[in-house]
Short mmCIF file of C-alpha atoms and ligand atoms in Angstrom, two decimals:
data_model
loop_
_atom_site.label_atom_id
_atom_site.label_comp_id
_atom_site.label_asym_id
_atom_site.label_seq_id
_atom_site.Cartn_x
_atom_site.Cartn_y
_atom_site.Cartn_z
CA UNK R 733 20.23 -23.95 -3.52
CA UNK R 734 18.84 -23.82 -7.01
CA UNK R 735 19.87 -27.42 -7.60
CA UNK R 736 18.28 -28.68 -4.41
CA UNK R 737 15.02 -26.95 -5.26
CA UNK R 738 15.02 -28.63 -8.66
CA UNK R 739 15.78 -31.94 -7.12
CA UNK R 740 12.95 -31.42 -4.66
CA UNK R 741 10.51 -30.53 -7.42
CA UNK R 742 11.60 -33.54 -9.37
CA UNK R 743 11.06 -35.78 -6.39
CA UNK R 744 7.68 -34.31 -5.63
CA UNK R 745 6.37 -34.97 -9.11
CA UNK R 746 7.81 -38.47 -8.90
CA UNK R 747 5.97 -39.04 -5.68
CA UNK R 748 2.79 -37.77 -7.31
CA UNK R 749 3.20 -40.27 -10.15
CA UNK R 750 3.82 -43.03 -7.64
CA UNK R 751 0.68 -42.17 -5.67
CA UNK R 752 -1.42 -41.99 -8.84
CA UNK R 753 -0.03 -45.31 -10.12
CA UNK R 754 -0.69 -46.96 -6.77
CA UNK R 755 -4.26 -45.63 -6.74
CA UNK R 756 -4.87 -46.96 -10.26
CA UNK R 757 -3.35 -50.32 -9.32
CA UNK R 758 -5.53 -50.60 -6.21
CA UNK R 759 -8.61 -49.63 -8.21
CA UNK R 760 -7.85 -52.29 -10.85
CA UNK R 761 -7.34 -54.90 -8.17
CA UNK R 762 -10.61 -54.08 -6.45
CA UNK R 763 -12.53 -54.08 -9.75
CA UNK R 764 -10.93 -57.42 -10.66
CA UNK R 765 -11.81 -58.82 -7.28
CA UNK R 766 -15.42 -57.63 -7.56
CA UNK R 767 -15.72 -59.14 -11.05
CA UNK R 768 -14.27 -62.40 -9.86
CA UNK R 769 -16.76 -62.53 -7.06
CA UNK R 770 -19.67 -61.67 -9.35
CA UNK R 771 -18.72 -64.14 -12.06
CA UNK R 772 -17.55 -66.74 -9.59
CA UNK R 773 -13.91 -67.79 -9.83
CA UNK R 774 -15.17 -70.98 -8.19
CA UNK R 775 -17.92 -72.33 -10.48
CA UNK R 776 -19.42 -74.89 -8.07
CA UNK R 777 -19.83 -72.14 -5.53
CA UNK R 778 -21.80 -69.92 -7.91
CA UNK R 779 -23.81 -72.79 -9.34
CA UNK R 780 -25.15 -73.53 -5.88
CA UNK R 781 -26.05 -69.87 -5.43
CA UNK R 782 -27.80 -69.52 -8.79
CA UNK R 783 -31.55 -69.81 -8.69
CA UNK R 784 -32.63 -72.72 -10.93
CA UNK R 785 -35.91 -70.89 -11.61
CA UNK R 786 -34.28 -67.69 -12.88
CA UNK R 787 -35.90 -66.24 -16.04
CA UNK R 788 -33.10 -67.21 -18.47
CA UNK R 789 -33.44 -70.87 -17.45
CA UNK R 790 -37.19 -70.73 -18.02
CA UNK R 791 -36.67 -69.09 -21.42
CA UNK R 792 -33.98 -71.66 -22.20
CA UNK R 793 -36.34 -74.49 -21.29
CA UNK R 794 -39.02 -73.19 -23.65
CA UNK R 795 -36.48 -72.74 -26.43
CA UNK R 796 -35.10 -76.19 -25.74
CA UNK R 797 -38.49 -77.79 -26.25
CA UNK R 798 -39.23 -75.81 -29.41
CA UNK R 799 -35.76 -76.40 -30.89
CA UNK R 800 -34.97 -79.94 -29.75
CA UNK R 801 -38.31 -81.72 -29.87
CA UNK R 802 -39.05 -81.48 -33.57
CA UNK R 803 -37.61 -84.89 -34.46
CA UNK R 804 -37.77 -86.77 -31.16
CA UNK R 805 -39.22 -86.22 -27.70
CA UNK R 806 -37.60 -83.46 -25.61
CA UNK R 807 -35.00 -85.36 -23.59
CA UNK R 808 -34.86 -84.04 -20.01
CA UNK R 809 -31.52 -82.48 -19.06
CA UNK R 810 -31.01 -84.69 -16.02
CA UNK R 811 -30.76 -88.00 -17.93
CA UNK R 812 -27.43 -87.07 -19.56
CA UNK R 813 -24.25 -85.49 -18.16
CA UNK R 814 -23.46 -81.81 -18.78
CA UNK R 815 -20.57 -82.77 -21.08
CA UNK R 816 -22.97 -84.51 -23.51
CA UNK R 817 -25.19 -81.45 -23.74
CA UNK R 818 -22.20 -79.20 -24.30
CA UNK R 819 -20.99 -81.37 -27.21
CA UNK R 820 -24.46 -81.54 -28.79
CA UNK R 821 -25.00 -77.78 -28.46
CA UNK R 822 -21.59 -76.92 -29.88
CA UNK R 823 -22.08 -79.17 -32.94
CA UNK R 824 -25.66 -78.69 -34.17
CA UNK R 825 -24.57 -79.33 -37.76
CA UNK R 826 -23.27 -82.79 -36.85
CA UNK R 827 -26.22 -84.32 -35.05
CA UNK R 828 -26.48 -88.10 -35.40
CA UNK R 829 -26.27 -87.90 -39.17
CA UNK R 830 -28.54 -84.86 -39.45
CA UNK R 831 -28.39 -81.23 -38.36
CA UNK R 832 -30.36 -79.14 -35.90
CA UNK R 833 -31.79 -76.04 -37.57
CA UNK R 834 -32.29 -72.57 -36.07
CA UNK R 835 -29.35 -72.77 -33.71
CA UNK R 836 -28.35 -69.13 -33.54
CA UNK R 837 -26.00 -67.97 -30.80
CA UNK R 838 -28.67 -66.61 -28.47
CA UNK R 839 -30.64 -69.84 -28.77
CA UNK R 840 -27.50 -71.81 -27.90
CA UNK R 841 -26.75 -69.61 -24.88
CA UNK R 842 -30.27 -69.84 -23.44
CA UNK R 843 -30.63 -73.58 -24.08
CA UNK R 844 -27.23 -74.08 -22.45
CA UNK R 845 -28.47 -72.20 -19.39
CA UNK R 846 -31.35 -74.64 -19.03
CA UNK R 847 -29.27 -77.77 -19.76
CA UNK R 848 -26.29 -77.00 -17.54
CA UNK R 849 -28.47 -75.90 -14.62
CA UNK R 850 -30.42 -79.17 -14.71
CA UNK R 851 -27.66 -81.70 -15.41
CA UNK R 852 -24.53 -82.84 -13.58
CA UNK R 853 -20.99 -83.51 -14.78
CA UNK R 854 -19.89 -87.04 -15.72
CA UNK R 855 -19.70 -89.11 -12.54
CA UNK R 856 -16.38 -90.78 -13.30
CA UNK R 857 -13.98 -88.07 -14.47
CA UNK R 858 -12.25 -89.03 -17.72
CA UNK R 859 -14.75 -91.70 -18.76
CA UNK R 860 -16.11 -91.35 -22.32
CA UNK R 861 -18.99 -88.94 -22.98
CA UNK R 862 -22.24 -90.91 -23.49
CA UNK R 863 -23.98 -89.87 -26.71
CA UNK R 864 -26.95 -92.19 -26.16
CA UNK R 865 -29.35 -92.17 -23.22
CA UNK R 866 -28.81 -95.91 -22.94
CA UNK R 867 -25.14 -95.34 -22.02
CA UNK R 868 -25.86 -92.73 -19.36
CA UNK R 869 -25.42 -93.56 -15.68
CA UNK R 870 -27.83 -90.78 -14.82
CA UNK R 871 -30.60 -92.51 -16.76
CA UNK R 872 -30.05 -95.66 -14.68
CA UNK R 873 -29.94 -93.67 -11.44
CA UNK R 874 -33.26 -91.99 -12.28
CA UNK R 875 -34.91 -95.41 -12.77
CA UNK R 876 -34.32 -97.36 -9.56
CA UNK R 877 -37.49 -99.45 -9.97
CA UNK R 878 -37.24 -100.17 -13.66
CA UNK R 879 -35.36 -103.04 -15.21
CA UNK R 880 -35.00 -102.32 -18.90
CA UNK R 881 -35.08 -105.38 -21.10
CA UNK R 882 -35.32 -103.80 -24.55
CA UNK R 883 -33.00 -101.10 -25.76
CA UNK R 884 -33.71 -97.53 -24.61
CA UNK R 885 -34.14 -94.76 -27.15
CA UNK R 886 -35.96 -91.45 -27.23
CA UNK R 887 -38.80 -93.36 -28.92
CA UNK R 888 -39.45 -95.67 -25.96
CA UNK R 889 -39.92 -93.06 -23.21
CA UNK R 890 -43.54 -92.33 -24.10
CA UNK R 891 -44.64 -95.84 -23.13
CA UNK R 892 -44.20 -95.04 -19.44
CA UNK R 893 -44.21 -91.22 -19.53
CA UNK R 894 -47.57 -90.03 -20.90
CA UNK R 895 -46.85 -86.42 -19.83
CA UNK R 896 -44.08 -85.96 -22.43
CA UNK R 897 -46.18 -83.63 -24.65
CA UNK R 898 -46.09 -81.18 -21.69
CA UNK R 899 -42.40 -81.97 -21.04
CA UNK R 900 -43.45 -83.71 -17.84
CA UNK R 901 -41.57 -86.88 -16.88
CA UNK R 902 -42.99 -87.06 -13.38
CA UNK R 903 -46.42 -88.37 -14.37
CA UNK R 904 -46.19 -92.12 -14.99
CA UNK R 905 -48.37 -94.59 -16.83
CA UNK R 906 -50.87 -96.28 -14.53
CA UNK R 907 -48.93 -99.53 -14.31
CA UNK R 908 -45.99 -97.62 -12.77
CA UNK R 909 -48.02 -95.04 -10.88
CA UNK R 910 -49.71 -97.82 -8.92
CA UNK R 911 -46.68 -100.10 -8.58
CA UNK R 912 -44.99 -100.31 -5.16
C1 HEC G 768 -33.59 -82.49 -37.44
C2 HEC G 768 -34.05 -83.43 -36.46
C3 HEC G 768 -33.47 -83.29 -35.05
C4 HEC G 768 -33.51 -82.19 -34.23
C5 HEC G 768 -34.14 -80.85 -34.50
C6 HEC G 768 -32.84 -82.59 -33.00
N1 HEC G 768 -32.45 -83.90 -33.06
FE1 HEC G 768 -31.58 -84.96 -31.62
N2 HEC G 768 -31.58 -86.61 -32.79
C7 HEC G 768 -31.97 -86.64 -34.10
C8 HEC G 768 -31.69 -87.96 -34.66
C9 HEC G 768 -31.99 -88.41 -36.08
C10 HEC G 768 -31.13 -88.73 -33.60
C11 HEC G 768 -30.66 -90.17 -33.66
C12 HEC G 768 -31.75 -91.10 -33.21
C13 HEC G 768 -31.28 -92.52 -33.21
O1 HEC G 768 -30.17 -92.81 -33.66
O2 HEC G 768 -32.03 -93.34 -32.70
C14 HEC G 768 -31.08 -87.84 -32.45
C15 HEC G 768 -30.62 -88.23 -31.21
C16 HEC G 768 -30.48 -87.41 -30.12
C17 HEC G 768 -30.00 -87.82 -28.82
C18 HEC G 768 -29.68 -89.25 -28.41
C19 HEC G 768 -31.00 -89.97 -28.11
C20 HEC G 768 -30.89 -91.43 -27.73
O3 HEC G 768 -31.71 -92.20 -28.26
O4 HEC G 768 -30.08 -91.82 -26.91
C21 HEC G 768 -29.95 -86.70 -28.03
C22 HEC G 768 -29.52 -86.63 -26.59
C23 HEC G 768 -30.41 -85.60 -28.84
N3 HEC G 768 -30.74 -86.04 -30.10
C24 HEC G 768 -30.47 -84.28 -28.41
C25 HEC G 768 -30.95 -83.23 -29.18
C26 HEC G 768 -30.88 -81.84 -28.80
C27 HEC G 768 -30.26 -81.33 -27.52
C28 HEC G 768 -31.47 -81.12 -29.79
C29 HEC G 768 -31.62 -79.61 -29.87
C30 HEC G 768 -30.40 -78.86 -29.76
C31 HEC G 768 -31.90 -82.06 -30.81
N4 HEC G 768 -31.56 -83.32 -30.41
C32 HEC G 768 -32.60 -81.72 -31.94
C33 HEC G 768 -32.58 -85.63 -34.80
C34 HEC G 768 -32.80 -84.37 -34.31
C1 HEC G 769 -40.56 -99.04 -18.66
C2 HEC G 769 -41.05 -97.74 -18.26
C3 HEC G 769 -40.17 -96.53 -18.48
C4 HEC G 769 -39.54 -96.14 -19.63
C5 HEC G 769 -39.50 -96.84 -20.99
C6 HEC G 769 -38.87 -94.88 -19.33
N1 HEC G 769 -39.11 -94.54 -18.03
FE1 HEC G 769 -38.48 -92.85 -17.10
N2 HEC G 769 -39.32 -93.45 -15.35
C7 HEC G 769 -40.05 -94.62 -15.19
C8 HEC G 769 -40.39 -94.76 -13.77
C9 HEC G 769 -41.20 -95.90 -13.19
C10 HEC G 769 -39.85 -93.63 -13.11
C11 HEC G 769 -39.88 -93.30 -11.60
C12 HEC G 769 -38.60 -93.78 -10.98
C13 HEC G 769 -38.64 -95.27 -10.70
O1 HEC G 769 -39.62 -95.70 -10.06
O2 HEC G 769 -37.72 -96.02 -11.09
C14 HEC G 769 -39.18 -92.84 -14.13
C15 HEC G 769 -38.55 -91.65 -13.87
C16 HEC G 769 -37.97 -90.84 -14.84
C17 HEC G 769 -37.44 -89.55 -14.60
C18 HEC G 769 -37.42 -88.80 -13.25
C19 HEC G 769 -38.73 -88.06 -13.17
C20 HEC G 769 -38.85 -87.16 -11.95
O3 HEC G 769 -38.61 -85.97 -12.08
O4 HEC G 769 -39.20 -87.67 -10.88
C21 HEC G 769 -36.96 -89.07 -15.79
C22 HEC G 769 -36.32 -87.72 -16.04
C23 HEC G 769 -37.21 -90.10 -16.77
N3 HEC G 769 -37.84 -91.16 -16.15
C24 HEC G 769 -36.86 -90.00 -18.10
C25 HEC G 769 -37.07 -91.00 -19.04
C26 HEC G 769 -36.65 -90.90 -20.43
C27 HEC G 769 -35.94 -89.70 -21.03
C28 HEC G 769 -37.01 -92.08 -21.02
C29 HEC G 769 -36.75 -92.51 -22.46
C30 HEC G 769 -35.37 -92.49 -22.90
C31 HEC G 769 -37.64 -92.90 -20.01
N4 HEC G 769 -37.64 -92.22 -18.83
C32 HEC G 769 -38.14 -94.15 -20.23
C33 HEC G 769 -40.37 -95.52 -16.17
C34 HEC G 769 -39.89 -95.51 -17.47
#
């Protein structure tokens, strides 16, 4: 009798452990699931849901202009693929033979929020990352009416885009504004 009682006690405590372990496991799984949903295990899904006007993107845009328009015009995110921006942001000390100052972590994170929200990944997966606007398919796509004869650099944009000081590429010079 004594033995059976001990065995029973033993089993009961075992069962208790099992129940507690199961509860912890279930809790972990549900927390993991919730996190996955919140962070988006499927990035394209979340990207579509994210509001492009959210405050961090606006702050990132302002920081982008103040950080990246000291030496050349602010280049709009949409003319280059996301991969280019990622490379440039990750290597501010190796920037076309110079270095970008004031790139602290928070600046990088906010600028990245603006750039990735407003650009798209390379069209042809595996093709080389374009480091010059001239090589970017997105630049061509954004200029259906324009046939570029001379080479394109950040210095030539202003000729047709007088709104650049306000980071506005929609306003065009009169010759293009009035063209069919
Ligand atoms: C210290 C000056 C300086 C700052 C600040 C700077 N750049 Fe540049 N950037 C350059 C130089 C110099 C070039 C090369 C221009 C050339 O070769 O015609 C360049 C070229 C570029 C190009 C290629 C332009 C083209 O003509 O195709 C991109 C894109 C670019 N920079 C992005 C950025 C970004 C993003 C930032 C901010 C994180 C930034 N730049 C900040 C100096 C700077
Ligand atoms: C020869 C004139 C010309 C030059 C130079 C030029 N653009 Fe444009 N851009 C245009 C025209 C015109 C449009 C409108 C689309 C069209 O009609 O092809 C346009 C449209 C755009 C747009 C889309 C604007 C929007 O939101 O509707 C962006 C972004 C842009 N250009 C960026 C640039 C950048 C960056 C440069 C310099 C590297 C540049 N462009 C140089 C003429 C030019």
